Amino acid sequence: MDRKIVAWAALTVVALLVTGCSQPADADAPPPAALSSKPAGSPTSPADAKPSTAPDTAAAYRKWGLKPFAAPPAPPKVKPVKRTPGGPVPVISDIPTNEKIVFITIDDGAEKDPAFVRMMKDLKIPVTMFLTDSAIRTDYAYFEPLAGLGNGVANHTLTHPNLRTLGADAQRREICGQQTKLKERFGKTPRLFRPPYGNWNEATRAAVGQCGAEAIVLWRESMQIKNMQYQRGDKKLHPGDIVLAHFRGPAELKGTTMTQMTANMLRHIQEQGFTVARLEDYV
């Protein structure tokens, strides 16, 4: 064989080994502790993942004063939270896992800051939006690009009442009514429900199941302006914790914007060695 051909073939093999290719990934006062528990075992890092070093990712995070997060672990093949056939819907404030992951949830929808949409497009961090119709009806379209990014759309009632003060029929109207509105607007019936203020009773639980939702989602930490409020005495995040934030702006945040509040929240999560996973992958 010609020596030039052999040399060319060898160089081609080396180039293929160096460049390689990668497989893309598939695309309020705190309530009492919820009815969930952690499995035995010590916490583990998120699949030993390291923060992305891609220049475009690093630049996007730098724009918001942040460092890239570690990639979350692959979602479990079997969701750890699910409704028992014929049983009541589960009530959760955390997810049973040993992975160092948390889940971000954002409530209401009153603040509609365009910069927050840009932030979510840049950071690609999954959140679940628990939306109240009375807060979002003036601009449903604001939430469409956020939903288009794969962020969850979930039910937070029509008018944000304290459900404990309402009878069973009124609770069903609040919950089922918002199920219908969100399906009409965003194309899917919400699977998750959060009661305003974290207040619920067994009538709430029954109505959630009757209206087609699959779980009542509470929280373990709530983000304020610069700091988090913790339910546990150790004042720390735990694997699988659900974190509460709100669509709020400078009027409610003492001059702080929603993007600044979100950046503060993400720093708290990252500084404690956690990354962010998608809630709907686990419930």
Tab-separated table of C-alpha atoms in Angstrom:
chain	number	residue	atom	x	y	z
A	1	MET	CA	0.000	0.000	0.000
A	2	ASP	CA	1.226	3.522	-0.787
A	3	ARG	CA	2.901	5.075	2.265
A	4	LYS	CA	1.002	8.347	1.731
A	5	ILE	CA	-2.342	6.539	1.916
A	6	VAL	CA	-1.348	4.749	5.132
A	7	ALA	CA	-0.246	8.021	6.727
A	8	TRP	CA	-3.467	9.760	5.693
A	9	ALA	CA	-5.589	6.941	7.169
A	10	ALA	CA	-3.703	7.065	10.459
A	11	LEU	CA	-4.173	10.827	10.769
A	12	THR	CA	-7.890	10.455	10.067
A	13	VAL	CA	-8.322	7.901	12.887
A	14	VAL	CA	-6.471	10.156	15.333
A	15	ALA	CA	-8.641	13.134	14.403
A	16	LEU	CA	-11.832	11.154	14.986
A	17	LEU	CA	-10.633	9.989	18.380
A	18	VAL	CA	-9.739	13.543	19.440
A	19	THR	CA	-12.911	15.329	18.310
A	20	GLY	CA	-15.402	12.654	19.370
A	21	CYS	CA	-19.134	13.441	19.786
A	22	SER	CA	-21.520	13.618	22.690
A	23	GLN	CA	-25.065	12.372	23.049
A	24	PRO	CA	-27.446	15.301	23.746
A	25	ALA	CA	-29.583	15.016	26.844
A	26	ASP	CA	-33.279	14.412	26.416
A	27	ALA	CA	-34.892	17.035	25.911
A	28	ASP	CA	-46.393	32.734	52.996
A	29	ALA	CA	-45.763	31.129	56.406
A	30	PRO	CA	-44.030	27.794	56.191
A	31	PRO	CA	-46.417	24.825	56.405
A	32	PRO	CA	-45.886	21.849	58.666
A	33	ALA	CA	-43.608	19.080	57.445
A	34	ALA	CA	-45.234	17.091	54.659
A	35	LEU	CA	-45.905	13.398	54.346
A	36	SER	CA	-42.626	12.264	52.794
A	37	SER	CA	-39.420	10.666	53.990
A	38	LYS	CA	-35.824	10.198	52.873
A	39	PRO	CA	-34.358	6.813	52.064
A	40	ALA	CA	-31.442	5.505	54.090
A	41	GLY	CA	-27.947	6.406	52.979
A	42	SER	CA	-25.746	9.443	52.954
A	43	PRO	CA	-26.135	12.249	50.377
A	44	THR	CA	-24.175	11.919	47.197
A	45	SER	CA	-23.004	14.531	44.743
A	46	PRO	CA	-25.097	15.054	41.603
A	47	ALA	CA	-23.743	12.130	39.591
A	48	ASP	CA	-20.222	13.445	40.201
A	49	ALA	CA	-21.080	16.098	37.636
A	50	LYS	CA	-18.915	19.137	37.165
A	51	PRO	CA	-20.052	22.631	36.195
A	52	SER	CA	-20.192	23.185	32.464
A	53	THR	CA	-17.109	24.909	31.115
A	54	ALA	CA	-18.521	25.657	27.676
A	55	PRO	CA	-17.625	29.280	26.868
A	56	ASP	CA	-21.195	30.227	25.946
A	57	THR	CA	-22.581	28.730	29.178
A	58	ALA	CA	-19.961	30.436	31.326
A	59	ALA	CA	-20.624	33.753	29.600
A	60	ALA	CA	-24.383	33.422	30.071
A	61	TYR	CA	-23.950	32.803	33.802
A	62	ARG	CA	-21.397	35.607	34.155
A	63	LYS	CA	-23.956	38.039	32.778
A	64	TRP	CA	-26.061	37.374	35.883
A	65	GLY	CA	-23.135	37.301	38.303
A	66	LEU	CA	-23.218	33.515	38.655
A	67	LYS	CA	-21.117	30.445	37.990
A	68	PRO	CA	-22.478	27.481	36.007
A	69	PHE	CA	-24.234	24.758	37.966
A	70	ALA	CA	-23.283	21.113	37.902
A	71	ALA	CA	-25.559	19.084	35.663
A	72	PRO	CA	-28.268	17.262	37.633
A	73	PRO	CA	-28.257	13.462	37.670
A	74	ALA	CA	-30.349	11.565	35.174
A	75	PRO	CA	-34.000	11.384	36.283
A	76	PRO	CA	-34.988	8.150	38.018
A	77	LYS	CA	-36.589	5.491	35.849
A	78	VAL	CA	-39.346	5.139	38.440
A	79	LYS	CA	-40.619	8.357	40.004
A	80	PRO	CA	-40.178	8.234	43.783
A	81	VAL	CA	-43.437	10.123	44.402
A	82	LYS	CA	-46.649	8.821	42.910
A	83	ARG	CA	-50.258	8.357	43.903
A	84	THR	CA	-51.345	4.938	45.099
A	85	PRO	CA	-54.234	3.757	42.881
A	86	GLY	CA	-57.457	4.589	44.655
A	87	GLY	CA	-55.635	6.427	47.440
A	88	PRO	CA	-55.396	10.120	48.298
A	89	VAL	CA	-52.941	12.333	46.459
A	90	PRO	CA	-49.527	12.536	48.149
A	91	VAL	CA	-48.532	15.677	50.039
A	92	ILE	CA	-44.842	16.495	49.742
A	93	SER	CA	-42.359	19.166	50.749
A	94	ASP	CA	-39.292	17.243	49.589
A	95	ILE	CA	-38.401	14.359	47.301
A	96	PRO	CA	-36.924	11.090	48.613
A	97	THR	CA	-33.397	11.097	47.180
A	98	ASN	CA	-29.777	10.946	48.289
A	99	GLU	CA	-28.624	13.154	45.422
A	100	LYS	CA	-27.566	16.711	46.240
A	101	ILE	CA	-30.374	18.251	44.245
A	102	VAL	CA	-33.137	20.716	45.063
A	103	PHE	CA	-36.220	21.840	43.163
A	104	ILE	CA	-37.200	25.474	42.518
A	105	THR	CA	-40.865	26.472	42.532
A	106	ILE	CA	-42.176	29.986	41.840
A	107	ASP	CA	-45.656	31.071	42.907
A	108	ASP	CA	-48.495	33.399	41.971
A	109	GLY	CA	-47.417	35.329	38.834
A	110	ALA	CA	-48.000	38.967	39.771
A	111	GLU	CA	-44.561	40.205	38.667
A	112	LYS	CA	-43.931	39.889	34.934
A	113	ASP	CA	-40.346	41.046	34.514
A	114	PRO	CA	-39.063	40.517	30.935
A	115	ALA	CA	-35.535	40.279	32.323
A	116	PHE	CA	-36.520	37.133	34.211
A	117	VAL	CA	-37.494	35.444	30.944
A	118	ARG	CA	-34.103	36.365	29.493
A	119	MET	CA	-32.420	35.030	32.619
A	120	MET	CA	-34.159	31.675	32.369
A	121	LYS	CA	-33.294	31.413	28.677
A	122	ASP	CA	-29.641	32.071	29.510
A	123	LEU	CA	-29.314	29.820	32.558
A	124	LYS	CA	-31.594	26.953	31.474
A	125	ILE	CA	-32.363	26.112	35.104
A	126	PRO	CA	-35.641	24.186	35.516
A	127	VAL	CA	-38.396	25.729	37.631
A	128	THR	CA	-42.028	24.864	38.290
A	129	MET	CA	-44.500	27.758	38.138
A	130	PHE	CA	-47.522	27.520	40.449
A	131	LEU	CA	-49.816	30.079	38.827
A	132	THR	CA	-52.881	31.890	40.182
A	133	ASP	CA	-55.373	33.100	37.572
A	134	SER	CA	-56.130	36.407	39.288
A	135	ALA	CA	-52.396	37.216	39.139
A	136	ILE	CA	-51.670	36.141	35.558
A	137	ARG	CA	-54.878	36.921	33.662
A	138	THR	CA	-53.677	40.388	32.634
A	139	ASP	CA	-50.810	38.856	30.654
A	140	TYR	CA	-51.002	35.099	30.101
A	141	ALA	CA	-48.554	35.485	27.220
A	142	TYR	CA	-45.721	36.443	29.575
A	143	PHE	CA	-45.561	32.877	30.885
A	144	GLU	CA	-45.631	31.170	27.484
A	145	PRO	CA	-41.883	31.478	26.725
A	146	LEU	CA	-41.112	30.237	30.243
A	147	ALA	CA	-43.331	27.218	29.664
A	148	GLY	CA	-41.751	26.811	26.233
A	149	LEU	CA	-38.376	26.309	27.897
A	150	GLY	CA	-39.763	23.180	29.559
A	151	ASN	CA	-40.596	24.790	32.890
A	152	GLY	CA	-43.600	23.246	34.608
A	153	VAL	CA	-46.999	24.965	34.734
A	154	ALA	CA	-48.866	24.032	37.920
A	155	ASN	CA	-52.057	25.020	39.757
A	156	HIS	CA	-52.193	27.646	42.537
A	157	THR	CA	-56.000	28.255	42.462
A	158	LEU	CA	-58.098	30.862	40.689
A	159	THR	CA	-58.028	33.620	43.321
A	160	HIS	CA	-55.471	32.597	45.999
A	161	PRO	CA	-57.841	32.034	48.954
A	162	ASN	CA	-57.078	30.365	52.254
A	163	LEU	CA	-58.630	27.032	51.322
A	164	ARG	CA	-59.148	26.025	54.958
A	165	THR	CA	-61.828	28.727	55.194
A	166	LEU	CA	-63.802	27.314	52.252
A	167	GLY	CA	-66.188	24.400	52.007
A	168	ALA	CA	-65.594	21.404	49.756
A	169	ASP	CA	-67.580	22.793	46.795
A	170	ALA	CA	-65.820	26.154	46.878
A	171	GLN	CA	-62.450	24.429	47.040
A	172	ARG	CA	-63.296	22.334	44.000
A	173	ARG	CA	-64.297	25.459	42.075
A	174	GLU	CA	-60.980	27.126	42.898
A	175	ILE	CA	-58.894	24.089	41.993
A	176	CYS	CA	-60.828	22.629	39.057
A	177	GLY	CA	-61.418	26.086	37.604
A	178	GLN	CA	-57.712	26.786	37.456
A	179	GLN	CA	-57.023	23.327	36.025
A	180	THR	CA	-59.351	24.207	33.143
A	181	LYS	CA	-57.910	27.665	32.542
A	182	LEU	CA	-54.301	26.503	32.527
A	183	LYS	CA	-55.084	23.635	30.179
A	184	GLU	CA	-56.859	25.991	27.778
A	185	ARG	CA	-53.972	28.448	27.846
A	186	PHE	CA	-50.922	26.180	27.953
A	187	GLY	CA	-52.245	22.985	26.377
A	188	LYS	CA	-51.766	20.574	29.286
A	189	THR	CA	-53.714	19.776	32.417
A	190	PRO	CA	-51.475	20.588	35.411
A	191	ARG	CA	-50.297	17.570	37.376
A	192	LEU	CA	-49.241	19.446	40.516
A	193	PHE	CA	-51.101	21.713	42.939
A	194	ARG	CA	-49.970	24.070	45.685
A	195	PRO	CA	-52.452	25.501	48.187
A	196	PRO	CA	-52.073	29.233	48.892
A	197	TYR	CA	-50.113	29.890	52.117
A	198	GLY	CA	-49.541	26.127	52.340
A	199	ASN	CA	-52.978	25.799	53.972
A	200	TRP	CA	-54.951	22.675	53.122
A	201	ASN	CA	-57.227	20.092	54.688
A	202	GLU	CA	-58.671	16.764	53.651
A	203	ALA	CA	-61.341	18.507	51.562
A	204	THR	CA	-58.485	20.130	49.636
A	205	ARG	CA	-56.823	16.786	49.153
A	206	ALA	CA	-60.023	15.232	47.852
A	207	ALA	CA	-60.663	18.146	45.479
A	208	VAL	CA	-57.128	17.953	44.077
A	209	GLY	CA	-57.665	14.319	43.150
A	210	GLN	CA	-61.131	14.978	41.740
A	211	CYS	CA	-59.777	17.814	39.592
A	212	GLY	CA	-57.098	15.629	38.033
A	213	ALA	CA	-53.920	16.751	39.794
A	214	GLU	CA	-51.551	14.134	41.177
A	215	ALA	CA	-49.861	15.734	44.200
A	216	ILE	CA	-50.019	18.599	46.671
A	217	VAL	CA	-46.628	20.304	46.687
A	218	LEU	CA	-45.487	22.298	49.737
A	219	TRP	CA	-41.879	23.360	50.464
A	220	ARG	CA	-38.937	23.187	52.856
A	221	GLU	CA	-37.292	26.572	52.226
A	222	SER	CA	-38.650	29.911	51.056
A	223	MET	CA	-36.565	32.563	49.349
A	224	GLN	CA	-37.022	36.083	50.638
A	225	ILE	CA	-34.873	38.907	49.195
A	226	LYS	CA	-31.298	37.995	50.055
A	227	ASN	CA	-31.744	35.051	52.390
A	228	MET	CA	-33.705	31.842	52.713
A	229	GLN	CA	-36.071	30.861	55.478
A	230	TYR	CA	-35.567	27.270	56.590
A	231	GLN	CA	-38.057	24.980	58.296
A	232	ARG	CA	-35.393	22.774	59.864
A	233	GLY	CA	-33.330	23.800	62.851
A	234	ASP	CA	-29.984	23.236	61.121
A	235	LYS	CA	-30.790	26.025	58.610
A	236	LYS	CA	-29.447	24.026	55.686
A	237	LEU	CA	-30.644	22.548	52.428
A	238	HIS	CA	-31.163	18.792	52.338
A	239	PRO	CA	-31.197	16.465	49.319
A	240	GLY	CA	-34.539	16.660	47.522
A	241	ASP	CA	-35.754	19.867	49.183
A	242	ILE	CA	-38.411	21.919	47.418
A	243	VAL	CA	-37.629	25.652	47.481
A	244	LEU	CA	-40.355	28.303	47.289
A	245	ALA	CA	-39.968	31.676	45.567
A	246	HIS	CA	-42.474	34.150	44.127
A	247	PHE	CA	-42.991	36.240	41.021
A	248	ARG	CA	-42.302	39.507	42.839
A	249	GLY	CA	-40.678	42.787	41.888
A	250	PRO	CA	-39.082	45.862	43.486
A	251	ALA	CA	-42.311	47.011	45.172
A	252	GLU	CA	-42.464	43.808	47.229
A	253	LEU	CA	-38.712	43.166	47.407
A	254	LYS	CA	-37.655	46.566	48.802
A	255	GLY	CA	-36.134	47.716	45.530
A	256	THR	CA	-34.615	44.367	44.557
A	257	THR	CA	-35.571	42.999	41.155
A	258	MET	CA	-36.822	39.485	40.558
A	259	THR	CA	-33.636	38.572	38.717
A	260	GLN	CA	-31.510	39.800	41.638
A	261	MET	CA	-33.607	37.779	44.066
A	262	THR	CA	-33.284	34.722	41.837
A	263	ALA	CA	-29.517	35.159	41.585
A	264	ASN	CA	-29.325	35.352	45.397
A	265	MET	CA	-31.341	32.135	45.658
A	266	LEU	CA	-29.136	30.329	43.158
A	267	ARG	CA	-25.997	31.381	45.038
A	268	HIS	CA	-27.411	29.960	48.287
A	269	ILE	CA	-28.109	26.668	46.520
A	270	GLN	CA	-24.706	26.496	44.873
A	271	GLU	CA	-22.743	27.537	47.957
A	272	GLN	CA	-24.216	24.552	49.815
A	273	GLY	CA	-23.052	22.161	47.120
A	274	PHE	CA	-26.402	21.513	45.448
A	275	THR	CA	-27.640	21.687	41.902
A	276	VAL	CA	-31.183	22.101	40.519
A	277	ALA	CA	-33.318	19.321	39.024
A	278	ARG	CA	-36.741	19.301	37.379
A	279	LEU	CA	-39.548	18.560	39.835
A	280	GLU	CA	-41.799	16.912	37.259
A	281	ASP	CA	-39.146	14.248	36.653
A	282	TYR	CA	-39.618	13.038	40.238
A	283	VAL	CA	-43.376	13.424	40.820
